[in-house]
Coordinates of C-alpha atoms in Angstrom, one line a residue:
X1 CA 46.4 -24.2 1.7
X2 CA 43.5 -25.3 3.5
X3 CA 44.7 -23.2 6.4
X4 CA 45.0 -20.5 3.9
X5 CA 41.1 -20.5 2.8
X6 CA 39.6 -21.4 6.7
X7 CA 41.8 -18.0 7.6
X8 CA 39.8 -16.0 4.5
X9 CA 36.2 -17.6 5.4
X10 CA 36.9 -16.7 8.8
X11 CA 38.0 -13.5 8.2
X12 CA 34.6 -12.9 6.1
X13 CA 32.5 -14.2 8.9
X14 CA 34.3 -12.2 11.4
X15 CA 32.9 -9.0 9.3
X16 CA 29.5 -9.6 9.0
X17 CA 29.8 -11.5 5.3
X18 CA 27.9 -14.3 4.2
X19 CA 28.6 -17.2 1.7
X20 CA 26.7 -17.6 -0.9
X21 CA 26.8 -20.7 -3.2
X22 CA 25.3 -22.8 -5.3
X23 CA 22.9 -25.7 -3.8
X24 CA 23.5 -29.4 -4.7
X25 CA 20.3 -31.1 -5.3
X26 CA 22.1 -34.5 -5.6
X27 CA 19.9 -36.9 -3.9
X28 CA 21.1 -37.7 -0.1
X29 CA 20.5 -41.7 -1.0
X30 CA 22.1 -41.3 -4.3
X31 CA 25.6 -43.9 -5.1
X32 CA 26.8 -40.9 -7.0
X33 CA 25.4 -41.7 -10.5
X34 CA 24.6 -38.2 -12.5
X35 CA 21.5 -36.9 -13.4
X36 CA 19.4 -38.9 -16.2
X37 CA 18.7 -36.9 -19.3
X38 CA 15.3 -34.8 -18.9
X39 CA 13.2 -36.5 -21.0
X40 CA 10.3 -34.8 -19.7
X41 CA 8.6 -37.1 -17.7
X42 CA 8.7 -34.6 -14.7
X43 CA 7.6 -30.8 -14.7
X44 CA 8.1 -27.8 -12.5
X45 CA 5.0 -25.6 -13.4
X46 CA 4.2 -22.0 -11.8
X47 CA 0.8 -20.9 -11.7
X48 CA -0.2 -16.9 -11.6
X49 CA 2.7 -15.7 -13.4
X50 CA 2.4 -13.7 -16.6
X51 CA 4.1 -14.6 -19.8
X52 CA 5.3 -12.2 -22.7
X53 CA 7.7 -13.2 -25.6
X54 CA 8.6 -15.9 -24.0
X55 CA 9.9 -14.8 -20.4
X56 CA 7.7 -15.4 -17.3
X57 CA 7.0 -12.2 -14.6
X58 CA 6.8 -11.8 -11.3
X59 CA 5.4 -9.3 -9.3
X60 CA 7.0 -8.2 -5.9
X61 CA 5.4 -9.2 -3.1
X62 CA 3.0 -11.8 -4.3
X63 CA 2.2 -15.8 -3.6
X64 CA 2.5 -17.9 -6.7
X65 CA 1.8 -21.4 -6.8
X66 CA 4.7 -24.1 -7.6
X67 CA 4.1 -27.7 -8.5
X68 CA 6.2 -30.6 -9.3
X69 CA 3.8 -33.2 -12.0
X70 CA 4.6 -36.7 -12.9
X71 CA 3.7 -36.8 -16.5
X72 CA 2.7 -40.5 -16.2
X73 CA 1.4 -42.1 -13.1
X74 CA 2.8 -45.1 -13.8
X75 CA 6.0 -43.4 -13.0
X76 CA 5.9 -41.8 -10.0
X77 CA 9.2 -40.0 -7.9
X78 CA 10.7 -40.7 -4.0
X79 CA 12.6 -37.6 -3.5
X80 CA 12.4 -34.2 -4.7
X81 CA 14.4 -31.0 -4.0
X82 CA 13.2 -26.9 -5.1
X83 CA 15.4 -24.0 -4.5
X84 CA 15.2 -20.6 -5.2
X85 CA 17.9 -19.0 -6.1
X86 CA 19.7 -16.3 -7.6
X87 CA 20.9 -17.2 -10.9
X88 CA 24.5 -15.1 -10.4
X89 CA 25.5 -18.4 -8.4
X90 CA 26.4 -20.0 -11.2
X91 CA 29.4 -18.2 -11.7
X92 CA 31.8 -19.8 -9.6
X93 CA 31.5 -22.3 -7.0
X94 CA 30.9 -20.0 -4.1
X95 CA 30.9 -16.2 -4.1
X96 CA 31.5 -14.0 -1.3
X97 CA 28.8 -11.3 -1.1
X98 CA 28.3 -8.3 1.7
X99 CA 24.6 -8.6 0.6
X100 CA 22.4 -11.6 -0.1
X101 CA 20.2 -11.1 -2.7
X102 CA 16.3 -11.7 -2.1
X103 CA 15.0 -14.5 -3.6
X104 CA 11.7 -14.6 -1.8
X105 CA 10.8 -17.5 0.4
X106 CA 9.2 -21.3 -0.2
X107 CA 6.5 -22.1 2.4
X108 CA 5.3 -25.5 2.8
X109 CA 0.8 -26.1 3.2
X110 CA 0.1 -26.4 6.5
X111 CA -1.6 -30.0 5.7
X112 CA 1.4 -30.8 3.7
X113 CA 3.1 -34.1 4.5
X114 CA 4.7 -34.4 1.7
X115 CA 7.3 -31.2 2.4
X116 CA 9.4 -30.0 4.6
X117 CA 12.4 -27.2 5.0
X118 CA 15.5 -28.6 3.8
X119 CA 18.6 -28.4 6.1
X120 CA 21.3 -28.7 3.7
X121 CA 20.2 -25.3 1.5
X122 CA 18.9 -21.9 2.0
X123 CA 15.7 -21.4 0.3
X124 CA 14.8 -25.1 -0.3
X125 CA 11.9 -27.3 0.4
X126 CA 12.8 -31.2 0.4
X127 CA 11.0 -34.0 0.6
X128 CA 9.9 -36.0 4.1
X129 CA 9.2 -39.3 3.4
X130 CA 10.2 -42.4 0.3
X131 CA 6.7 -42.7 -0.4
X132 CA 5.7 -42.4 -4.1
X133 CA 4.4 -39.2 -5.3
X134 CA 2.7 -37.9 -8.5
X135 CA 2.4 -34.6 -7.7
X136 CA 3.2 -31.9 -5.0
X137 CA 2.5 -28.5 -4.1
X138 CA 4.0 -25.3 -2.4
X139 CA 4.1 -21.8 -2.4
X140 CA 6.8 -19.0 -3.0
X141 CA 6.3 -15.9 -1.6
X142 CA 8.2 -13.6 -4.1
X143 CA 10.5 -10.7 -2.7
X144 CA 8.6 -7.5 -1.4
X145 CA 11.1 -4.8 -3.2
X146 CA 13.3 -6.2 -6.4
X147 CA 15.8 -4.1 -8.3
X148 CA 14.6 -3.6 -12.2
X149 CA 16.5 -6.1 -13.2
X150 CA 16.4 -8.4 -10.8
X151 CA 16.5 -12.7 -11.8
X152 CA 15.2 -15.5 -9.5
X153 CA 15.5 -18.8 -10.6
X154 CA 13.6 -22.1 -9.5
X155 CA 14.8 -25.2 -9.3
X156 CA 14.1 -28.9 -8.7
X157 CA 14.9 -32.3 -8.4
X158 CA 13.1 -35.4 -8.9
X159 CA 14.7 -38.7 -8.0
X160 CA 13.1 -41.8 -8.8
X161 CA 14.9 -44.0 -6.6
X162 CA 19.2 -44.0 -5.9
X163 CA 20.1 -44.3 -9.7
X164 CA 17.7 -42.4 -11.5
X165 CA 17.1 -38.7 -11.0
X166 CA 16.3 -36.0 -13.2
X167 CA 17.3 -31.7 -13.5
X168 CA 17.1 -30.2 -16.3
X169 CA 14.6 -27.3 -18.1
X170 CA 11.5 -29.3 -17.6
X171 CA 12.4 -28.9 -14.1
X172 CA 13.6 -24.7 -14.0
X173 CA 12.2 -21.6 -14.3
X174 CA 13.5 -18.2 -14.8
X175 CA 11.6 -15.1 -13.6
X176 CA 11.8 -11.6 -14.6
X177 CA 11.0 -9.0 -11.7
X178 CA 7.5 -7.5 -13.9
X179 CA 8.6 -3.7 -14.8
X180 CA 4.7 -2.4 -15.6
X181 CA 3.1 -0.5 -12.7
X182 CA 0.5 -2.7 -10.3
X183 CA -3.5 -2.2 -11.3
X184 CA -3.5 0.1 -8.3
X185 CA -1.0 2.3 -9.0
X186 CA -1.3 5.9 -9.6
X187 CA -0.5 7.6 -13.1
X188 CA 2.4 10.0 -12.4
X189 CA 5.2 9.8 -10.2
X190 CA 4.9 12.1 -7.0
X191 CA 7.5 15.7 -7.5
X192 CA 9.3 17.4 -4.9
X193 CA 8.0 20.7 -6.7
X194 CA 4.9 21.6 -9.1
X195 CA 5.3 24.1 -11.1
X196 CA 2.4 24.8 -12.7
X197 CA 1.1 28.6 -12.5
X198 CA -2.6 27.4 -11.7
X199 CA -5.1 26.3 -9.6
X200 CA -7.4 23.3 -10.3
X201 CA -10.9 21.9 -9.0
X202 CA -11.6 18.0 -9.0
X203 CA -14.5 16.1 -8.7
X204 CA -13.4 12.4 -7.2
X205 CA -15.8 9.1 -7.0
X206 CA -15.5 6.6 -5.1
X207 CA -17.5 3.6 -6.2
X208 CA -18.0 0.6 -3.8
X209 CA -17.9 -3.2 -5.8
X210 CA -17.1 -5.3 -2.8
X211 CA -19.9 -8.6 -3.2
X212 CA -20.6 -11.8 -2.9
X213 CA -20.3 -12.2 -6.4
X214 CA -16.9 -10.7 -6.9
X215 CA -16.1 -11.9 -3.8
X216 CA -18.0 -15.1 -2.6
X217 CA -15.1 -16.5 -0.3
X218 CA -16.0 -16.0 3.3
X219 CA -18.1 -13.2 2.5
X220 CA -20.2 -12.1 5.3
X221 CA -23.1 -14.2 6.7
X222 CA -25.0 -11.1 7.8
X223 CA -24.9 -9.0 4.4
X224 CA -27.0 -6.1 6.3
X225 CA -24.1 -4.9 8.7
X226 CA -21.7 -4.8 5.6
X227 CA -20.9 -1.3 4.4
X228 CA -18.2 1.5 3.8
X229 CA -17.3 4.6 6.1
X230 CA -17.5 8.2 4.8
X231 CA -14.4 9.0 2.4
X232 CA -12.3 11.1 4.0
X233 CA -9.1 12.4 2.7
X234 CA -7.2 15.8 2.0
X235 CA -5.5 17.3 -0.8
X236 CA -2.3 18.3 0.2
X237 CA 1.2 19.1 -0.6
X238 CA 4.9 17.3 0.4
X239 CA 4.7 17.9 4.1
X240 CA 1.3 15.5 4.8
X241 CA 1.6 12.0 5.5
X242 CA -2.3 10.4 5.9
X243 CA -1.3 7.2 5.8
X244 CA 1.5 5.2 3.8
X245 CA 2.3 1.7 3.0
X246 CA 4.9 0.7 5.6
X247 CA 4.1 3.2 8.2
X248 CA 2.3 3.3 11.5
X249 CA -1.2 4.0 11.5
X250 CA -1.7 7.3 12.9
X251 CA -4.6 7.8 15.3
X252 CA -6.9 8.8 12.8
X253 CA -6.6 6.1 10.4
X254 CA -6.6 3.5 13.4
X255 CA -9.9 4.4 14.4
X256 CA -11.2 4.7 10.7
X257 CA -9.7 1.4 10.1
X258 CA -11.5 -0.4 13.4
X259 CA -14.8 1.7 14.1
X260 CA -15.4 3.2 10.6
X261 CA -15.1 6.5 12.8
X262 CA -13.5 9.7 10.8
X263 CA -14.0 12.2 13.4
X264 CA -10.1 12.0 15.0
X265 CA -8.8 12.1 11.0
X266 CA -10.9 15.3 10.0
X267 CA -9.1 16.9 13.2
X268 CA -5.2 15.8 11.7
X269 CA -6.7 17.0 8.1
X270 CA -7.7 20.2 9.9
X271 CA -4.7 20.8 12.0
X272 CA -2.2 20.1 8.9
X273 CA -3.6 22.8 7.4
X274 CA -1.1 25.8 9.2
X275 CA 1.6 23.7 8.1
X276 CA 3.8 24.8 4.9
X277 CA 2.8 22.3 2.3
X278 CA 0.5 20.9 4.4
X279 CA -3.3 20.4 3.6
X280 CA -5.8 22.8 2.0
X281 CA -8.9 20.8 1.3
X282 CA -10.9 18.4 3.5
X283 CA -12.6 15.7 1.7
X284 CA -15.2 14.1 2.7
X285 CA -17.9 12.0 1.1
X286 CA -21.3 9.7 1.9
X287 CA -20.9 6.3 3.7
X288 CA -22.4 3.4 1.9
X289 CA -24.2 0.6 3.7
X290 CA -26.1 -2.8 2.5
X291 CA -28.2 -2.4 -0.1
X292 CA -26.7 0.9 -1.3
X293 CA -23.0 0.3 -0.9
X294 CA -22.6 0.4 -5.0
X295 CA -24.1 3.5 -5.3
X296 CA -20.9 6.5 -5.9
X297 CA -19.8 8.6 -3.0
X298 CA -18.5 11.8 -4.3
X299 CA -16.6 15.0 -3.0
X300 CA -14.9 17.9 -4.3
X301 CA -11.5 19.5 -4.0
X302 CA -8.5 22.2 -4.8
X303 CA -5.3 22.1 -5.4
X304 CA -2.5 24.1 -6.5
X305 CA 1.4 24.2 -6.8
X306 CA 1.8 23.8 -3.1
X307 CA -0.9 20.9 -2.6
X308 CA -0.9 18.9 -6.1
X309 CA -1.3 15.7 -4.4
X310 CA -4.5 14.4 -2.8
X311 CA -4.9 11.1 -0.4
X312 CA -8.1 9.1 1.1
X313 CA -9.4 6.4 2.7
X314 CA -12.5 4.5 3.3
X315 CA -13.1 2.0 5.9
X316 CA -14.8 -1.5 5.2
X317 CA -17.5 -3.2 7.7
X318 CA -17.1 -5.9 9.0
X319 CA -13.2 -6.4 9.4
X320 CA -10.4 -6.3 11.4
X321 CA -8.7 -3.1 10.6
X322 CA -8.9 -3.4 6.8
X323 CA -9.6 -0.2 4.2
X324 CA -9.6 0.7 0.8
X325 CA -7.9 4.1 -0.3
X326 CA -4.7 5.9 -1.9
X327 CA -2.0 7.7 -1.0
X328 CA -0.1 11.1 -2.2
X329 CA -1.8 10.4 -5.5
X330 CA -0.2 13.0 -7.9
X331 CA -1.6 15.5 -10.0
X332 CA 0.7 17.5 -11.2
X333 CA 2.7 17.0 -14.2
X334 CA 5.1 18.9 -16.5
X335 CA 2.9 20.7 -18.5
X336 CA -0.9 20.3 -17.2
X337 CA -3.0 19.2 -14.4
X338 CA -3.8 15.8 -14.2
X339 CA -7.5 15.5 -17.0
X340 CA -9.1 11.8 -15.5
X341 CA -7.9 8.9 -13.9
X342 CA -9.8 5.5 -13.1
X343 CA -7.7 3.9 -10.1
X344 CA -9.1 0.1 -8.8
X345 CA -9.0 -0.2 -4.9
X346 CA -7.8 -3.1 -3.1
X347 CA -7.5 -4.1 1.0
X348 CA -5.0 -2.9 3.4
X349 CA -4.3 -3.7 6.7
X350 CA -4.1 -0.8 9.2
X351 CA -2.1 -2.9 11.3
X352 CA -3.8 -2.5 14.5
X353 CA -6.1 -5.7 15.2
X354 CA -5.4 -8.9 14.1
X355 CA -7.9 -11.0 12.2
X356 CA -7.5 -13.2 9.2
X357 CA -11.3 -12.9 7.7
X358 CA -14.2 -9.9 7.5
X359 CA -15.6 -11.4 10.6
X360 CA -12.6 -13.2 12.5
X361 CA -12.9 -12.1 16.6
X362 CA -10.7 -9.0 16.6
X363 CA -7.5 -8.7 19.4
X364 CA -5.0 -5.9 19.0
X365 CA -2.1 -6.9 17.3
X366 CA 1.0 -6.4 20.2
X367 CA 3.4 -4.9 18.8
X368 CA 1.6 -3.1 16.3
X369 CA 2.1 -3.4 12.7
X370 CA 3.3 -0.9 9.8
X371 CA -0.2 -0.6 7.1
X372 CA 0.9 -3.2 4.8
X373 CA -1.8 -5.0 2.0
X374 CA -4.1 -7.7 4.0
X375 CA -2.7 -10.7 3.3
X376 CA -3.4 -11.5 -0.2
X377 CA -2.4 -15.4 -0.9
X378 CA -3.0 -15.9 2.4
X379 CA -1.7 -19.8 3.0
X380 CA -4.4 -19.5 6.0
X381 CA -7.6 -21.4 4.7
X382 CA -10.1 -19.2 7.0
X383 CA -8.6 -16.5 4.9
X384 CA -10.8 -14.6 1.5
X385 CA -7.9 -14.1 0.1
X386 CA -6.4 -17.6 0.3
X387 CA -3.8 -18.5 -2.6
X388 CA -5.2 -15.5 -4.1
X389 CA -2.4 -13.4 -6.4
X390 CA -3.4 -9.5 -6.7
X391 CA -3.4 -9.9 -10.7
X392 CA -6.6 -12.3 -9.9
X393 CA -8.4 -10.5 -7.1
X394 CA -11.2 -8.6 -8.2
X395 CA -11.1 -5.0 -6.9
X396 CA -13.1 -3.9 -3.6
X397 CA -13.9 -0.5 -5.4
X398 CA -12.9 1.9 -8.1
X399 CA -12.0 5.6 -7.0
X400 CA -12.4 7.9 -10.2
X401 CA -10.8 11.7 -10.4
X402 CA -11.9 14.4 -12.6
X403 CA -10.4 18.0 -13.4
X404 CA -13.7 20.3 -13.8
X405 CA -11.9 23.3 -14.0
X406 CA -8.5 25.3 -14.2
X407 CA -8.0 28.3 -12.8
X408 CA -4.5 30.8 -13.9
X409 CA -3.0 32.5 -10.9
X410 CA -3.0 36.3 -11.6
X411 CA -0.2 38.5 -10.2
X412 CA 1.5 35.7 -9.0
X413 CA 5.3 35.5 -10.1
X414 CA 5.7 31.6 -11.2
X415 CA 8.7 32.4 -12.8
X416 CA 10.9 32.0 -9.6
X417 CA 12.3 28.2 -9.1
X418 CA 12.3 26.1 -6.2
X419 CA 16.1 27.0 -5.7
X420 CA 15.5 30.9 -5.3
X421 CA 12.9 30.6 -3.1
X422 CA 14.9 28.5 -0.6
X423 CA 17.6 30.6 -0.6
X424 CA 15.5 33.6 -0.1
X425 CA 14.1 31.8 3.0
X426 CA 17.9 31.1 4.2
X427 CA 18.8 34.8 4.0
X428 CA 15.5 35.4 6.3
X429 CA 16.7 32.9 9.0
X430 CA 19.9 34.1 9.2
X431 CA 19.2 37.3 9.9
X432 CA 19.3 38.5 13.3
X433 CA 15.8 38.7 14.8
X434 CA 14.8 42.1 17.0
X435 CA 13.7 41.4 20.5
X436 CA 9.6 41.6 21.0
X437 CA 9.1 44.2 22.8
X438 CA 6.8 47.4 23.2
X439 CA 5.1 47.9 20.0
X440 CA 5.3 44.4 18.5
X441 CA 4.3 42.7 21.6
X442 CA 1.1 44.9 21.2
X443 CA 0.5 43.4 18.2
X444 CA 1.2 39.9 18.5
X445 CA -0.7 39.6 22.0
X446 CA -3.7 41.2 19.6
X447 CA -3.3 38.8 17.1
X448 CA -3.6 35.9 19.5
X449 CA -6.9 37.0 20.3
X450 CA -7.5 36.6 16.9
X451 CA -5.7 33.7 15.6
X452 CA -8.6 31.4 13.5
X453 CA -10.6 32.6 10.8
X454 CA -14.4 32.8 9.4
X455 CA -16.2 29.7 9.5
X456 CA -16.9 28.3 5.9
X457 CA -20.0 27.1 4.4
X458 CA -21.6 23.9 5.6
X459 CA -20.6 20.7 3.9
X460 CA -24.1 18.9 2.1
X461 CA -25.8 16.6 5.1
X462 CA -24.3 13.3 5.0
X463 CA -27.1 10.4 6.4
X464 CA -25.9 8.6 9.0
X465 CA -27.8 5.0 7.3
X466 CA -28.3 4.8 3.6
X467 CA -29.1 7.5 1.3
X468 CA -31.9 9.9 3.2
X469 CA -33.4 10.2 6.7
X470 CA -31.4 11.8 9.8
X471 CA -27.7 12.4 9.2
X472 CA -25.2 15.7 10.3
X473 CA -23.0 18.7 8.6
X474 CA -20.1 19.8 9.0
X475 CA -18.1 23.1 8.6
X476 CA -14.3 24.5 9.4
X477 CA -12.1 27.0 9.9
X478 CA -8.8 27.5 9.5
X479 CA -6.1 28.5 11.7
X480 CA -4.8 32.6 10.9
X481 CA -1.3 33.5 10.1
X482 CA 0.0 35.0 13.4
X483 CA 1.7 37.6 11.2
X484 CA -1.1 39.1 9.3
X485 CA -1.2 42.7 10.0
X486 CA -3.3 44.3 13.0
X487 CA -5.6 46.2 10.4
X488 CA -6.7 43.1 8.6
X489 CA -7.4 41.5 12.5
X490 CA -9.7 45.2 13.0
X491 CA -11.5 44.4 9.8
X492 CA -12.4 40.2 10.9
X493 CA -13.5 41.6 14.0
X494 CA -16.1 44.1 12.6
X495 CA -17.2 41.8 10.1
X496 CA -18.0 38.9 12.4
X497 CA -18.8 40.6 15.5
X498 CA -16.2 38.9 17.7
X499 CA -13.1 37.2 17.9
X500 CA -12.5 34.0 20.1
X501 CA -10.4 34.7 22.9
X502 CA -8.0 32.0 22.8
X503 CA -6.3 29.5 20.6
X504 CA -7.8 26.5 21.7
X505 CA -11.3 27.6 20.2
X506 CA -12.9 24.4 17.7
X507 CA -11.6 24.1 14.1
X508 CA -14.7 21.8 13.4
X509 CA -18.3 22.3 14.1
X510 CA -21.1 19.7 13.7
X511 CA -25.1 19.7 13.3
X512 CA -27.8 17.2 13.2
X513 CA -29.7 17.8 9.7
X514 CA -32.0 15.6 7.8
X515 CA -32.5 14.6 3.9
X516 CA -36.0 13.8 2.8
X517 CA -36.3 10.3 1.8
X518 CA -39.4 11.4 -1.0

């Protein structure tokens, strides 16, 4: 028999399983005596977590604090044992499972002696020493994606010496993965396909409240240098990524993030804009420095059923590589464009530059990192945001959209779904394709003489310090079809006078301008 069962295990092992089962908390020093009945001189409390008819929530990806209190000092425990685990364990007394479930992870303080990682479990902090303890703390760092559903238990031991230990309720808690949307979350889910027959015109807001007051911890010793970047963002359709959590900083949003420097984004806004579902507006709004960096930074945009998302970002002074923004924030919903939505903003971490504080000497991270959220509950005491939980940070900024207007398409067929449209591309692909030659070379070496279009209006002067003085405008152009029709390249060409020559003409121009400060 036991050849039997070391044949299965092996087997499992062999194939990349894992064993899962239940930890024993019995005391190492214990003569085998059960647990004592809880009587409640012991508790496991957890601090951060929200409560509602009874159950206690936890949000992905956050720190919570756990502590183990002697109810009376007089009686104080040795040895102690916590474990997370996932409550399914229960049911037998080992299970075979292809896939470990998450439970998060316990970290011990870095000044802890009390605490250590326990050998003899997965997921379990132990104590070191005999000594007598009233009270200890750690941290457990809850799972950074949970299914719906998803249960994590916690639990502990408390031994008062080899006879006398204690489990029990006092000493377990059950947590239910929190199903409500984060405070930063946007209101509607992002579509593959918008099908709404209109066009609509936003006004967005983006109002700084980063402080000492909200934010005394480590805040910056010289207040003056502190400020935001211009925001800069595009809306855009499916096919534009600015930035997302998990992924690589692009160039653009790396030197945003370090330097507070949009100029390389504007250009990947700018470029995207040829693309199919790509971007159509650039947006870009007033930096904020100290004294002013409460006052709003607004901009305006489009969108329609091919760009009904919109994403930004604003850069914060001094830090590492940290920023405030959102991403592929939809707009877009069954029946209507989005009417208002109040959003609050909290740091991210480009990735780029390590640093655990706004002023920490800066290095580049090697390898880089994907853009994740600076380390909120930081177990790093130089940190801001040190045994901080989101649910209690106060937010950096609010960003504010705002539908002024709708506009309905007219003679535009909205009745066609997503489905007939991509097959009516399929039957153009596969179709066989005419050599260019004579005639239609003509007209496609003419249209690469011709390839950009009419610059638009200048964008309002943005100040380069505070809220008047000297500052600079911009304006763009987009890229041209290359299959517009030789007649409509004729007309550009008489109404501007000229037509650049080749494709690498600018996309962007810039001029100094100034804003009177009376």
């Amino acid at each position: 028999m036991y050849l039997k069962c070391l044949i299965i295990l092996l087997s499992y092992v062999a194939h990349g399983s894992t064993l899962v089962s239940k930890c024993d908390q019995t005391p190492p020093l214990s003569d085998g005596t059960p647990p004592s009945i809880d009587k409640g001189l012991f508790h496991l409390v957890i601090e951060h977590a929200a409560m509602r008819d009874d159950k206690i929530f936890y949000t992905p990806d956050q720190t919570y604090v756990l502590t183990i209190n002697a109810a009376n000092s007089s009686r104080p425990f040795r040895w102690f044992m916590i474990t997370a685990e996932d409550p399914a364990v229960d049911n037998s007394v080992f299970e075979v499972s292809r896939k470990v479930v998450d439970v998060g992870s316990l970290k011990t303080l870095d000044d802890d002696s009390k605490s250590r990682y326990s050998e003899r479990c997965a997921s379990t902090v132990e104590n070191i020493d005999s000594s007598d303890k009233t009270w200890v703390e750690i941290h457990w760092v809850s799972p950074k994606q949970s299914s719906p559903q998803q249960q994590i238990r916690i639990r502990a031991m408390v031994a008062e010496n080899r006879e006398v230990w204690y489990t029990g309720d006092n000493l377990t808690i059950l947590l239910n993965m929190e199903d409500s949307k984060r405070k930063d979350s946007p209101p509607l889910p992002v579509r593959e396909v918008c099908t709404l027959c209109s066009e609509a015109r936003y006004e967005i807001i983006f109002k700084g409240q980063w402080s000492r007051v909200a934010h005394p911890r480590y805040y910056p010793n010289k207040p003056d240098e502190n400020g935001y970047s211009h925001l800069i963002g595009a809306s855009h359709g499916n096919n534009f990524t600015m930035w997302q959590q998990g992924a690589k900083a692009t160039k653009g949003l790396q030197l945003l993030a370090e330097e507070a420097d949009v100029s390389v984004m504007e250009r990947e806004i700018i470029d995207a804009m040829v693309y199919p579902e790509g971007t159509r507006t650039l947006i870009r709004g007033k930096r904020r420095h100290h004294p002013y960096m409460s006052l709003p930074s607004q901009a305006l945009f489009r969108t329609d059923r091919i760009h009904h998302m919109f994403s930004v970002a604003v850069a914060m002074r001094p830090s590492p590589d940290w920023f405030l923004g959102i991403y592929k924030f939809e707009l877009c919903n069954e029946t209507e464009w989005l009417d208002e939505f109040e959003i609050p903003l909290y740091p991210w971490d480009a990735g780029t530059m390590d640093g655990v504080s706004y002023e920490s000497p800066r290095s580049m991270s090697q390898p880089g990192d994907n853009i994740e959220r600076v380390e909120v509950g930081s177990f790093n005491r130089k940190s801001p945001f040190y045994q901080l939980n989101l649910n209690d940070l106060q937010p950096f900024a609010k960003l504010q959209v705002r539908r002024l207007d709708v506009y309905p398409l007219i003679d535009v067929d909205c009745s066609k779904n997503g489905e007939e449209e991509s097959e009516s591309m399929d039957i153009q692909e596969d179709a066989p394709q005419e050599p260019i030659v004579g005639e239609t070379k003509q007209k496609l070496d003419a249209m690469e003489r011709c390839d950009v279009g009419v610059w638009g209006e200048w964008s309002p002067c943005f100040p380069r310090e505070g809220v008047c003085g000297p500052g600079s405008r911009t304006r763009i152009r987009s890229k041209r079809n290359l299959f517009e029709t030789e007649s409509e390249n004729k007309q550009e060409e008489e109404s501007t006078g000229s037509c650049p020559k080749v494709t690498t003409e600018p996309l962007i121009q810039n001029e100094n301008c100034f804003i009177n400060c009376f």
